[in-house]
XYZ file of C-alpha atoms in Angstrom:
210
model
C -0.032 0.012 -0.018
C 1.216 3.730 -0.334
C 2.115 5.996 2.486
C 0.954 9.278 3.571
C -1.589 11.011 1.253
C -2.255 14.432 2.776
C -4.476 15.860 0.050
C -6.732 14.508 -2.590
C -4.891 16.755 -5.329
C -1.172 15.758 -4.087
C 1.270 13.915 -6.061
C 3.460 11.103 -4.656
C 6.441 8.829 -4.838
C 6.629 5.088 -3.585
C 7.592 6.223 0.022
C 6.718 9.855 0.549
C 4.175 12.188 -0.496
C 5.249 15.695 -1.610
C 3.108 18.590 -2.622
C 3.915 22.053 -4.062
C 0.728 23.444 -3.016
C -0.719 22.931 0.440
C -4.273 21.811 0.500
C -7.072 23.852 2.208
C -7.570 22.750 5.866
C -10.530 22.699 7.921
C -10.378 23.042 11.660
C -12.651 20.636 13.657
C -12.544 19.357 17.271
C -12.226 15.674 17.355
C -12.557 13.498 20.382
C -10.937 10.079 20.289
C -10.357 7.289 22.897
C -7.005 7.718 24.802
C -5.783 4.226 23.740
C -6.357 4.882 20.019
C -4.623 8.240 20.486
C -1.590 6.464 21.944
C -1.540 3.993 19.148
C -1.932 6.567 16.386
C 0.741 8.695 17.885
C 3.328 5.681 17.914
C 2.391 4.663 14.232
C 2.729 8.344 13.011
C 6.148 8.672 14.831
C 7.297 5.357 13.412
C 6.368 6.680 9.870
C 7.883 10.041 10.214
C 4.454 11.701 10.238
C 2.626 14.173 12.227
C -0.448 12.980 14.083
C -2.790 15.347 11.982
C -1.226 13.762 8.629
C -1.836 10.299 9.976
C -5.480 10.949 10.785
C -5.944 12.534 7.379
C -4.387 9.584 5.654
C -6.511 7.154 7.476
C -9.631 9.253 6.688
C -8.669 9.325 3.087
C -8.325 5.633 2.746
C -11.619 5.109 4.555
C -13.481 7.459 2.072
C -11.766 6.336 -1.049
C -11.440 2.555 -0.430
C -12.449 0.842 2.658
C -15.959 2.132 2.764
C -16.560 0.411 -0.433
C -14.907 -2.889 0.632
C -17.379 -3.102 3.535
C -20.316 -2.130 1.353
C -19.417 -4.781 -1.261
C -18.499 -7.424 1.216
C -15.088 -7.917 -0.558
C -12.336 -10.181 0.607
C -8.828 -8.909 1.461
C -6.406 -11.261 -0.235
C -2.895 -11.708 1.118
C -0.057 -11.087 -1.380
C 0.964 -14.871 -1.538
C -2.486 -15.741 -2.864
C -2.246 -13.061 -5.333
C 0.741 -14.334 -6.836
C -1.054 -17.747 -7.158
C -4.224 -16.221 -8.913
C -1.969 -14.198 -11.371
C -0.002 -17.246 -12.266
C -2.970 -19.693 -12.568
C -5.507 -17.486 -14.466
C -4.992 -16.499 -18.029
C -4.046 -13.046 -18.929
C -7.161 -12.900 -21.139
C -9.523 -13.571 -18.202
C -7.742 -11.108 -16.019
C -8.046 -8.310 -18.608
C -11.551 -8.919 -19.194
C -12.614 -9.130 -15.513
C -10.401 -6.292 -14.339
C -11.720 -3.997 -17.341
C -15.250 -4.966 -16.401
C -14.682 -3.936 -12.812
C -13.294 -0.660 -13.665
C -16.354 0.159 -15.927
C -18.586 -0.818 -13.095
C -17.088 0.697 -10.033
C -15.375 3.976 -11.315
C -18.463 5.817 -12.649
C -20.280 4.978 -9.268
C -17.085 6.371 -7.489
C -17.230 9.480 -9.155
C -20.984 9.754 -8.676
C -20.668 9.426 -4.904
C -17.868 12.084 -4.872
C -20.032 14.317 -7.028
C -17.169 14.900 -9.271
C -16.764 14.758 -12.987
C -14.851 11.873 -14.597
C -12.242 13.910 -16.205
C -8.769 12.760 -17.215
C -7.267 15.049 -14.498
C -9.735 13.632 -11.797
C -9.158 10.254 -12.847
C -5.320 10.537 -12.346
C -5.799 12.150 -8.996
C -8.466 9.927 -7.665
C -8.630 6.555 -9.412
C -4.920 5.996 -10.008
C -3.499 7.942 -7.115
C -5.789 6.568 -4.586
C -8.543 3.889 -5.370
C -6.334 1.330 -7.307
C -3.397 1.921 -5.269
C -5.127 1.268 -1.801
C -6.627 -1.829 -3.542
C -2.979 -3.234 -3.789
C -2.719 -3.308 -7.737
C 0.569 -1.623 -7.553
C 2.807 -0.247 -4.861
C 3.814 3.174 -6.346
C 2.414 5.484 -9.048
C 3.799 8.655 -10.560
C 3.176 10.725 -13.686
C 5.168 13.409 -15.455
C 5.020 15.470 -18.692
C 7.752 14.650 -21.433
C 9.315 16.961 -23.657
C 6.563 16.736 -26.233
C 3.910 17.856 -23.906
C 2.407 14.101 -23.367
C 1.743 12.521 -20.006
C 3.847 9.519 -18.905
C 2.225 7.315 -16.187
C 4.704 4.937 -14.317
C 3.317 2.087 -12.194
C 5.524 -0.025 -9.776
C 4.646 -3.373 -8.298
C 6.070 -6.723 -7.182
C 3.969 -9.214 -9.104
C 6.178 -9.932 -12.102
C 5.951 -9.004 -15.870
C 2.587 -10.927 -16.452
C 1.113 -8.629 -13.983
C 2.751 -5.618 -15.752
C 1.267 -6.725 -19.141
C -2.293 -7.199 -17.713
C -2.369 -3.897 -15.994
C -0.860 -1.875 -18.910
C -3.365 -3.475 -21.120
C -6.320 -2.658 -18.922
C -5.321 0.805 -17.941
C -4.514 1.803 -21.724
C -7.999 0.516 -22.561
C -9.574 2.171 -19.833
C -8.012 5.647 -20.583
C -8.961 5.077 -24.369
C -12.562 3.900 -24.067
C -13.646 5.688 -20.884
C -11.736 8.905 -21.110
C -11.512 9.107 -25.005
C -7.831 9.992 -24.795
C -5.357 8.192 -27.130
C -2.851 5.918 -25.124
C -0.437 3.119 -25.460
C 2.023 1.119 -23.524
C 5.340 2.649 -23.287
C 7.308 0.147 -21.351
C 6.813 -3.149 -19.704
C 9.246 -4.636 -17.174
C 9.254 -7.193 -14.428
C 8.214 -4.773 -11.684
C 7.100 -1.588 -13.517
C 5.311 -0.428 -16.583
C 4.584 2.869 -18.094
C 1.829 4.184 -20.196
C 1.879 7.394 -22.685
C -1.140 9.414 -23.077
C -0.390 10.636 -26.648
C -2.362 13.758 -26.760
C -1.208 17.165 -25.369
C -2.898 17.973 -22.048
C -3.045 21.837 -21.875
C -3.902 21.994 -18.235
C -1.776 23.795 -15.723
C -3.175 22.170 -12.759
C -2.721 18.662 -14.342
C 0.876 19.543 -15.228
C 1.718 20.710 -11.815
C 0.277 17.484 -10.266
C 2.374 15.392 -12.569
C 5.728 17.009 -11.919
């Protein structure tokens, strides 16, 4: 899973989130059990975070992932079993099922957020949070290349077959759902990259991907 995510609109690397713009904050009074407070403080200190950042991270994970896990009654599978499923289910079946799942859950997710399903919001909400929290990959980043196109880089621990599966699914998702031309740029054992081959003239999006 990924580490601290202080803002819905922040960018990140594998281990640490960094943001050039601070998100807006709302001050509230929150009372929690003393025991939970001590546990949270110890966890936050161990991760090099403030108590406030850790609480925000936990809340975002609940809002954008665990809430839907509970509603759906989904099972959380250990990584050892994930490797077994990847190796014993064909790429074609994985691609079809994963694609169908995205087509079903992503529009519902945006409806609940009351947010338009744009490319910008998809990068910031779906790839940066929903799918990362689900364990499809361990790290995600994006950047603008010299031609003004966006390159998306995903890192994981499940081998080249998983890279081929995810790169195919995500490329089709971007093409079919968001109507942006995209193709697989690189596929490797522990990472893959996708290029969105259309200039994105959007200062906020470019800032997010730097």
